[in-house]
Short mmCIF file of C-alpha atoms in Angstrom, two decimals:
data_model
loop_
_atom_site.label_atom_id
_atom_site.label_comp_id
_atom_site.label_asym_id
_atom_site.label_seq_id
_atom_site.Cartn_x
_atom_site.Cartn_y
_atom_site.Cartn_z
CA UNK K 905 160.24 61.66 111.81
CA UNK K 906 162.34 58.15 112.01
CA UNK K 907 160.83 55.03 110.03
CA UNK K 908 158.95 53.29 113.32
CA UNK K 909 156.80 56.84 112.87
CA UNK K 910 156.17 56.10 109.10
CA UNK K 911 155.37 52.48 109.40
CA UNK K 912 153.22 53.37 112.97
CA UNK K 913 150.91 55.76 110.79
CA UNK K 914 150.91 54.00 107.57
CA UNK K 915 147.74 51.87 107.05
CA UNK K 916 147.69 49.23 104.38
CA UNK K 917 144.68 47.33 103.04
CA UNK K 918 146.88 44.90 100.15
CA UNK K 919 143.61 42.83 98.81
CA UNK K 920 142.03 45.93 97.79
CA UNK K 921 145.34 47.69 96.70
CA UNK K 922 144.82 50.86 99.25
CA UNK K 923 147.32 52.48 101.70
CA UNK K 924 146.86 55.57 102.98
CA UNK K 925 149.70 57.58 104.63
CA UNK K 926 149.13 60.09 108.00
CA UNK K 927 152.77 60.29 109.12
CA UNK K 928 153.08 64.27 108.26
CA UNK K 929 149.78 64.64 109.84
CA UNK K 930 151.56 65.44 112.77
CA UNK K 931 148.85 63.30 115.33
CA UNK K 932 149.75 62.48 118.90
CA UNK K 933 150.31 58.75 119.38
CA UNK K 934 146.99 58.98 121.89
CA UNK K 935 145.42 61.16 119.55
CA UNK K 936 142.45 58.25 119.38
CA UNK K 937 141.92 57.96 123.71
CA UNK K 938 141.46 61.74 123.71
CA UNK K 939 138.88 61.00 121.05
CA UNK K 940 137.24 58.04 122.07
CA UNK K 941 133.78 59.31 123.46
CA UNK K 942 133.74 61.05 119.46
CA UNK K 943 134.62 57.98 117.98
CA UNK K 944 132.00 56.07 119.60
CA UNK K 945 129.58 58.18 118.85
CA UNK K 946 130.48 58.35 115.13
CA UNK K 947 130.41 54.32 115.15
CA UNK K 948 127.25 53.84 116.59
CA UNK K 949 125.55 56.78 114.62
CA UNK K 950 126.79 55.26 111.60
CA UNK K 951 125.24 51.73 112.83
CA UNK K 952 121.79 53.46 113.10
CA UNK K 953 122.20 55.13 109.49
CA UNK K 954 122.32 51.47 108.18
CA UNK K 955 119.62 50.32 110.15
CA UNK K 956 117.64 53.35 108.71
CA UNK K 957 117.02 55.93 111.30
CA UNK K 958 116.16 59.13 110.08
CA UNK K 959 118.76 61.22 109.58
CA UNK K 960 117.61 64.03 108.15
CA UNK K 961 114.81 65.42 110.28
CA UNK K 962 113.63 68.31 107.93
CA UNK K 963 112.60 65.79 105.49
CA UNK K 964 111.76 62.99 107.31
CA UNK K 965 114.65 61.21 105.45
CA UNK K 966 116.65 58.48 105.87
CA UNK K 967 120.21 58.07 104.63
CA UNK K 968 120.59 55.01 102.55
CA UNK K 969 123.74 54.66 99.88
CA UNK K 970 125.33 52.75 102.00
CA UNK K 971 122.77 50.38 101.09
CA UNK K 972 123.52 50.80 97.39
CA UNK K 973 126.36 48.63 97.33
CA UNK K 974 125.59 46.28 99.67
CA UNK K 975 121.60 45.67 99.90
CA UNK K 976 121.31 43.11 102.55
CA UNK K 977 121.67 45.86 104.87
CA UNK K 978 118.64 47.59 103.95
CA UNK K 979 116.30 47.96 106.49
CA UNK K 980 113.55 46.82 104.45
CA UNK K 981 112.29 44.15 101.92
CA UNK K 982 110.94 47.21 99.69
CA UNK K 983 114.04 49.54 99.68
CA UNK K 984 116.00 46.14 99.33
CA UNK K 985 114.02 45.69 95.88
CA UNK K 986 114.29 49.29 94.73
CA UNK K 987 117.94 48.34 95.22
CA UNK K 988 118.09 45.01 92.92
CA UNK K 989 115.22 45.49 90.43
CA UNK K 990 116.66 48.74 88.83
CA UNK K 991 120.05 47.29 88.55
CA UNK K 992 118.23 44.67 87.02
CA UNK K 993 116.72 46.98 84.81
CA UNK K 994 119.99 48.75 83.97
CA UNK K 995 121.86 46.02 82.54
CA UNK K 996 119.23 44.80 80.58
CA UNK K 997 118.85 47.76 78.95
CA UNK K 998 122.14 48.47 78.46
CA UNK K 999 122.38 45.28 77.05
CA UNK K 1000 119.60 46.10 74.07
CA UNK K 1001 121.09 49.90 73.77
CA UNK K 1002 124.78 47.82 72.71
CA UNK K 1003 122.92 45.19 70.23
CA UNK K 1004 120.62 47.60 68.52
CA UNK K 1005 117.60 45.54 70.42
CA UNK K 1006 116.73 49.48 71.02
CA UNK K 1007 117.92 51.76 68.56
CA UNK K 1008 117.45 55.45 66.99
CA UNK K 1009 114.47 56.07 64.88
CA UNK K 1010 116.72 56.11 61.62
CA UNK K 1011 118.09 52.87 62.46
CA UNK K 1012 122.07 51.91 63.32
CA UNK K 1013 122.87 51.56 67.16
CA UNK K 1014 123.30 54.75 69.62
CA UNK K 1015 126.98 55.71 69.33
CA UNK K 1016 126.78 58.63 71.65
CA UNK K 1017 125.12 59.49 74.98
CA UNK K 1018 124.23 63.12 76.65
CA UNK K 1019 124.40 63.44 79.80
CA UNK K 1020 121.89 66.34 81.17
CA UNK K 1021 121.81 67.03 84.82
CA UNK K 1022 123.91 69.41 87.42
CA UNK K 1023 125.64 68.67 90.17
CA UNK K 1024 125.81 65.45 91.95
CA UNK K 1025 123.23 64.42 88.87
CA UNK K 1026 126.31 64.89 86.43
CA UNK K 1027 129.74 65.43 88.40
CA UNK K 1028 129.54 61.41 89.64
CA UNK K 1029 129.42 60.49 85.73
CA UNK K 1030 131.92 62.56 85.04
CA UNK K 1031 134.31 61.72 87.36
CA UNK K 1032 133.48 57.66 86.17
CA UNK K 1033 133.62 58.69 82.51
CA UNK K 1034 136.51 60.45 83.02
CA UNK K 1035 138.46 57.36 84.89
CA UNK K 1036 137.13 54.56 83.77
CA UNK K 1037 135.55 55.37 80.27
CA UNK K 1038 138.37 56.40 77.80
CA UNK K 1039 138.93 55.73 74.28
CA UNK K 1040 137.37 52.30 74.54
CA UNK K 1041 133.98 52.79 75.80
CA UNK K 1042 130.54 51.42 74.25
CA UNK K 1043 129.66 55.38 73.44
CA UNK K 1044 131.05 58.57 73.38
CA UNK K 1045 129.84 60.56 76.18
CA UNK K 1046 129.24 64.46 76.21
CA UNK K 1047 127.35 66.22 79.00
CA UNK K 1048 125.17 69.86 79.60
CA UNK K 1049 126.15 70.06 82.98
CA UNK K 1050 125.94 74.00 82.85
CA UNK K 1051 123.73 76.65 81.98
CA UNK K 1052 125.77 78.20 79.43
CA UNK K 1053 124.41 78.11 75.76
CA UNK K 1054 127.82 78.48 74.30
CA UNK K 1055 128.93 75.11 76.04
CA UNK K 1056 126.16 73.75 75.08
CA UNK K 1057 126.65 74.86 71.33
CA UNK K 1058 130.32 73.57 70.90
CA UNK K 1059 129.06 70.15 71.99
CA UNK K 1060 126.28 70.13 69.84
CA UNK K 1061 128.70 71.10 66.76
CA UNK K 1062 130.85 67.95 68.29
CA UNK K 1063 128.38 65.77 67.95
CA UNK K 1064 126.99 67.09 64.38
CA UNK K 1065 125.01 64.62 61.93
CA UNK K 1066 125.19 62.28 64.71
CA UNK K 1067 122.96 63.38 67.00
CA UNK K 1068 120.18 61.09 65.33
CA UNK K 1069 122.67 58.35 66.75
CA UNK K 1070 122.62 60.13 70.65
CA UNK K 1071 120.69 59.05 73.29
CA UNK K 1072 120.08 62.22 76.25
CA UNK K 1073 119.82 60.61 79.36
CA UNK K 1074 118.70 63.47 81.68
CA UNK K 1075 118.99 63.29 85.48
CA UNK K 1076 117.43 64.84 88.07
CA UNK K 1077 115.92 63.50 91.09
CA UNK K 1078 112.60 66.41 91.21
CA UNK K 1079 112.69 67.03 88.19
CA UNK K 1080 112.22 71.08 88.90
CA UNK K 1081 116.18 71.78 88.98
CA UNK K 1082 115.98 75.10 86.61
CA UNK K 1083 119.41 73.84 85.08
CA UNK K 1084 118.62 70.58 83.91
CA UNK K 1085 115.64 71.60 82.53
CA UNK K 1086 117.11 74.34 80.98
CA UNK K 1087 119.55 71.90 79.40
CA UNK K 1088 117.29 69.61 78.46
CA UNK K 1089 114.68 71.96 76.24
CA UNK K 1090 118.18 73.11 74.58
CA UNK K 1091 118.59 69.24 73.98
CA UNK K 1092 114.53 69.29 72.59
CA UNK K 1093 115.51 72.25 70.31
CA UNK K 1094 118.31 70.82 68.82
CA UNK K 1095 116.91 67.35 68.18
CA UNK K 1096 113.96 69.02 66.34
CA UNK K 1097 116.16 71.79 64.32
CA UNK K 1098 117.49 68.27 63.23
CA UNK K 1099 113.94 67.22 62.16
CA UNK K 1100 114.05 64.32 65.01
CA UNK K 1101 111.92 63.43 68.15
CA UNK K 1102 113.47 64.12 70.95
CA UNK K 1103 111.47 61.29 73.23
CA UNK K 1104 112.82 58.76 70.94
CA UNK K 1105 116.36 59.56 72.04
CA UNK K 1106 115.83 60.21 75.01
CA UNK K 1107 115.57 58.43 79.12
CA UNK K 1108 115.07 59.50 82.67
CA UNK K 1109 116.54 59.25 86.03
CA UNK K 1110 114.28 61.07 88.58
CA UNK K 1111 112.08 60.73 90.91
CA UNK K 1112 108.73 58.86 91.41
CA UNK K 1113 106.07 61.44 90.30
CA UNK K 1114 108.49 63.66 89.72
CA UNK K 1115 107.93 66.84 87.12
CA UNK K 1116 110.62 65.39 85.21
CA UNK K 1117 108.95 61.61 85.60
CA UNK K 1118 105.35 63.17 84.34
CA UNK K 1119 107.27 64.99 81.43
CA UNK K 1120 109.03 61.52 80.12
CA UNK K 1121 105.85 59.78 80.56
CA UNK K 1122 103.70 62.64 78.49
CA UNK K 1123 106.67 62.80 75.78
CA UNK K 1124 107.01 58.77 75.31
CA UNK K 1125 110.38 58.40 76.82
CA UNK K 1126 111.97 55.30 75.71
CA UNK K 1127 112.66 54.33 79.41
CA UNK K 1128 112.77 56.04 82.91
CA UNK K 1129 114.57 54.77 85.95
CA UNK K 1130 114.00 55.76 89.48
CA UNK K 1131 115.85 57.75 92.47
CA UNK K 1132 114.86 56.80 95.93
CA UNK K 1133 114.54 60.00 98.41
CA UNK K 1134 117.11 58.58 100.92
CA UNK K 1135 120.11 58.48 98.30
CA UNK K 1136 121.32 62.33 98.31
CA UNK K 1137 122.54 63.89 95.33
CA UNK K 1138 126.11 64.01 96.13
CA UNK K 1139 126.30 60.28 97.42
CA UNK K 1140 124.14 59.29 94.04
CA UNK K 1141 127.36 57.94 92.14
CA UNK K 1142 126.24 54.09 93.33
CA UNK K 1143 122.74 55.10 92.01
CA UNK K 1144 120.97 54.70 89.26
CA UNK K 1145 121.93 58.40 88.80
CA UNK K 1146 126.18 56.57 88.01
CA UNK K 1147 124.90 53.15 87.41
CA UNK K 1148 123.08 53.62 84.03
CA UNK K 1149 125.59 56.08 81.99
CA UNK K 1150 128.49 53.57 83.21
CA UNK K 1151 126.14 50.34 81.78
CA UNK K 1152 125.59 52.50 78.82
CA UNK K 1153 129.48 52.71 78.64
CA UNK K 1154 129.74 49.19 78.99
CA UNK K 1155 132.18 49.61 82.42
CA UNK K 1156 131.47 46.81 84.82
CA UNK K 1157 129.01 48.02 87.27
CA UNK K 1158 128.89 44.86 89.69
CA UNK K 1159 132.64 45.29 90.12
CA UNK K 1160 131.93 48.95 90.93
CA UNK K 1161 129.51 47.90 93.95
CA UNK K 1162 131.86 44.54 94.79
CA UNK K 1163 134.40 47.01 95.20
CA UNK K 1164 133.07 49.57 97.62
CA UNK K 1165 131.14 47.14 99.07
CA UNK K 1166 134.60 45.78 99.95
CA UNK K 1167 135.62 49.22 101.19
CA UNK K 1168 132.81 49.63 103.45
CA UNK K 1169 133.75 46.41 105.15
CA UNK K 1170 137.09 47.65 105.54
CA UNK K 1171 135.59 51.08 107.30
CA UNK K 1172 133.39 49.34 109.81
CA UNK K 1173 135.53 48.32 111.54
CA UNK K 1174 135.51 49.68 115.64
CA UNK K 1175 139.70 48.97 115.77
CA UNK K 1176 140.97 52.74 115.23
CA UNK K 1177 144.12 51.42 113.76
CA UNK K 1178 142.75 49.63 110.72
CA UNK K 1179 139.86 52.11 109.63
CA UNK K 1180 141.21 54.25 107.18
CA UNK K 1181 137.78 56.59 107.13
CA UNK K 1182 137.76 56.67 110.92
CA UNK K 1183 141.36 57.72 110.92
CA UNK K 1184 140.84 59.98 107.82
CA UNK K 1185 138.38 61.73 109.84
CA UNK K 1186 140.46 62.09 113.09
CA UNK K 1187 143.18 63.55 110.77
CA UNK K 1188 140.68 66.17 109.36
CA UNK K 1189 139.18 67.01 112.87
CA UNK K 1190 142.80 67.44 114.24
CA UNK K 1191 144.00 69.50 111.50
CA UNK K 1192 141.15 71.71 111.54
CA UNK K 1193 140.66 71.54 115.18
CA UNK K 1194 137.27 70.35 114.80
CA UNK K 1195 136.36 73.19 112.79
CA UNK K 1196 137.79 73.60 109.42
CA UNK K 1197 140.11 76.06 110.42
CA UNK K 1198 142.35 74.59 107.52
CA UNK K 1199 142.14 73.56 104.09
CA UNK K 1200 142.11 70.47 102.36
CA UNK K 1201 143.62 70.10 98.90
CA UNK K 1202 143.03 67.71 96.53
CA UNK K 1203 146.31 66.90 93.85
CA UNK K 1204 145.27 63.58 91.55
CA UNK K 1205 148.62 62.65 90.07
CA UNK K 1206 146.95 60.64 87.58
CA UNK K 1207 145.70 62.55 84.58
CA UNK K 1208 142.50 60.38 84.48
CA UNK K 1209 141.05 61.52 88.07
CA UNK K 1210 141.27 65.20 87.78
CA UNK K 1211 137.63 65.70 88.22
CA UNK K 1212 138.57 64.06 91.63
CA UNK K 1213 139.17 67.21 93.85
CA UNK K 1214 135.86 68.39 92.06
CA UNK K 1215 134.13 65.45 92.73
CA UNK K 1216 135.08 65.73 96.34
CA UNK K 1217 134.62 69.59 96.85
CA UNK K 1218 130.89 68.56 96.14
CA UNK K 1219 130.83 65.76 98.76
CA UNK K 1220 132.89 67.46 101.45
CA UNK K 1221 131.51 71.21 101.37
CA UNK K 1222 128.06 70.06 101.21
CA UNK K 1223 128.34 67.42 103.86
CA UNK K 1224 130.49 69.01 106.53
CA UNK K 1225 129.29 72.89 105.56
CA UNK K 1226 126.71 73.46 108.21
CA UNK K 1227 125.41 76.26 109.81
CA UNK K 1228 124.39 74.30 113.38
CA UNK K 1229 125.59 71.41 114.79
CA UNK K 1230 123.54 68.10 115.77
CA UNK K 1231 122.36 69.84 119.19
CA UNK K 1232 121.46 73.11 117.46
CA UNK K 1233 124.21 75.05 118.50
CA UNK K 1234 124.97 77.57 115.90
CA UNK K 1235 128.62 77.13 114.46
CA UNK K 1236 129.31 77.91 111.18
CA UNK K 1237 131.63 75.57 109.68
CA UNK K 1238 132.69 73.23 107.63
CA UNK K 1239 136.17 72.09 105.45
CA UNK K 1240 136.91 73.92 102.32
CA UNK K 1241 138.34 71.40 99.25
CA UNK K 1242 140.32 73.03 96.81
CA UNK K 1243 142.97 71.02 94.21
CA UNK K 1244 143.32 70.15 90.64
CA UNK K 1245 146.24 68.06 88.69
CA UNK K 1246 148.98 66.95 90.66
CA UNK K 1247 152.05 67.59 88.50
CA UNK K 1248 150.75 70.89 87.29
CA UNK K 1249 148.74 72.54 90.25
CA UNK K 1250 151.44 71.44 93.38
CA UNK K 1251 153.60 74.10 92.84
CA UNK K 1252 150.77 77.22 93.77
CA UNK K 1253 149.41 74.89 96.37
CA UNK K 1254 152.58 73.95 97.94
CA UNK K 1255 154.18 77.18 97.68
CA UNK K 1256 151.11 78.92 98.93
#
């Protein structure tokens, strides 16, 4: 490979601080004109996913977090509002969870939040908490993300005599995911062993009419918030589902959406050469031949984004893992994610 290569397959975007790097990828220079009829397709299918054509047919569906970050594009004055009103919402409430406006029964401010949800309901936070949270944040987050009681336990000895200061935020879009429920009457049990209500420490991110939604309305709730059916799980991180533990962390959530909103810009574009996703994706399907037939491994070099392969195992497998294809052919396929740390994990991955 001689430098006109490197610089030829190295894509730069400097106002948003990005480059992205496909040089060992090993793509013929006219790897894009054998792909063109593909490419077109994928443009104008993503068009009519913004314009909000159904795009899952099983459920009558549309696909809509694009719309999250950017909600002029929303097909719709309503879904434009469910957009902006709950942000709204967030902040505000954010805003009286940080002065003590709304506080625990016993008085003080909440110091501590639990997350309960599985998933794309909790692996989005985590990743967030994880990066952007730290040392510094409004509240120390913990999270039941699993249904094992002894996880559960330790971070319930963790938090000790403050769990009167803890507010459970529990997320789940039906509100009949077995886990989170599960987590959530351990959170019920705990709070009353500790001779407090439970409903006074306690929101919800779910569904409209959801179980969960019903349950928080029946058990006074200090707040719920709602998920729209046309943001999925996995792409819920833009959601209320991200958007109200990082408020409750005090992280700046209109920077968040400025900044993929920026991104998406950036990977709308129909010129090949400067649309990183587009050529992301050609780099996949050429590596894989269009089927997966090689892995992809995640290695964060930056202790902070190690949930990042995780993260993206989630929105990868589930996305691309399908068992037919948009004609119905059956194929089978899809693009297995593995990684972990960088400095630790590249020597089995490289060396395997």
């Amino acid at each position: 490979m001689n430098f006109d290569t490197f610089t030829q397959s190295l894509l730069r975007y400097p106002d948003l601080g990005f480059s992205i790097d496909f040089s060992r990828m090993d793509i013929p220079s006219n790897y894009s004109e054998t792909m063109a009829s593909k490419i077109e397709k994928a443009l104008s299918d993503l068009q009519k996913l913004e314009a909000g054509a159904i795009a899952n047919p099983d459920e009558g569906r549309m696909v809509g977090h694009y719309w999250l970050r950017n909600p002029s594009l929303a097909p719709t004055a309503e879904i434009r509002a469910q957009i902006t009103e709950p942000i709204k919402a967030v902040k505000e409430f954010a805003q009286k969870i940080h002065s003590g406006e709304i506080a625990p029964p016993s008085g003080g401010i909440f110091e501590n939040i639990i997350i309960i949800g599985i998933g794309g309901s909790a692996l989005g936070p985590q990743l967030i908490e994880e990066a952007l949270g730290g040392p510094k944040a409004a509240v120390k987050t913990y999270f039941f993300d699993n249904t094992d009681p002894a996880g559960i336990d330790t971070d319930l000895a963790t938090i000790g005599r403050s769990l009167g200061k803890s507010l459970a935020v529990v997320i789940s879009k039906s509100g009949g995911t077995a886990e989170t429920r599960n987590g959530m009457l351990e959170a019920k049990h705990a709070y009353k062993e500790a001779g407090l209500d439970f409903a006074k420490h306690a929101i919800a991110v779910t569904g409209e009419d959801s179980k969960l939604y019903k349950f928080a309305q029946e058990e006074g709730f200090i707040a719920t918030f709602p998920m729209e059916d046309w943001v999925g799980g996995r792409t819920s991180i833009l959601s209320t589902v991200g958007l109200v533990p990082m408020a409750l962390q005090d992280i700046d959530i209109d920077a968040m959406l400025a900044g993929a909103k920026a991104m998406d810009e950036k990977t709308r574009s129909s010129d090949v050469s400067q649309n990183a996703a587009l050529q992301l994706a050609l780099a996949w399907y050429h590596a894989g031949n269009g089927k997966g037939e090689k892995d992809l491994v995640i290695l964060p070099y930056k202790d902070s984004l190690v949930l990042f392969s995780k993260y993206l195992q989630q929105l990868i497998m589930e996305s691309l893992g399908k068992a037919e294809d948009l004609d119905g052919n059956t194929v089978n396929q899809g693009l297995a994610v593995y990684g972990n740390k960088g400095s630790t994990d590249q020597h089995a991955y490289v060396q395997q």
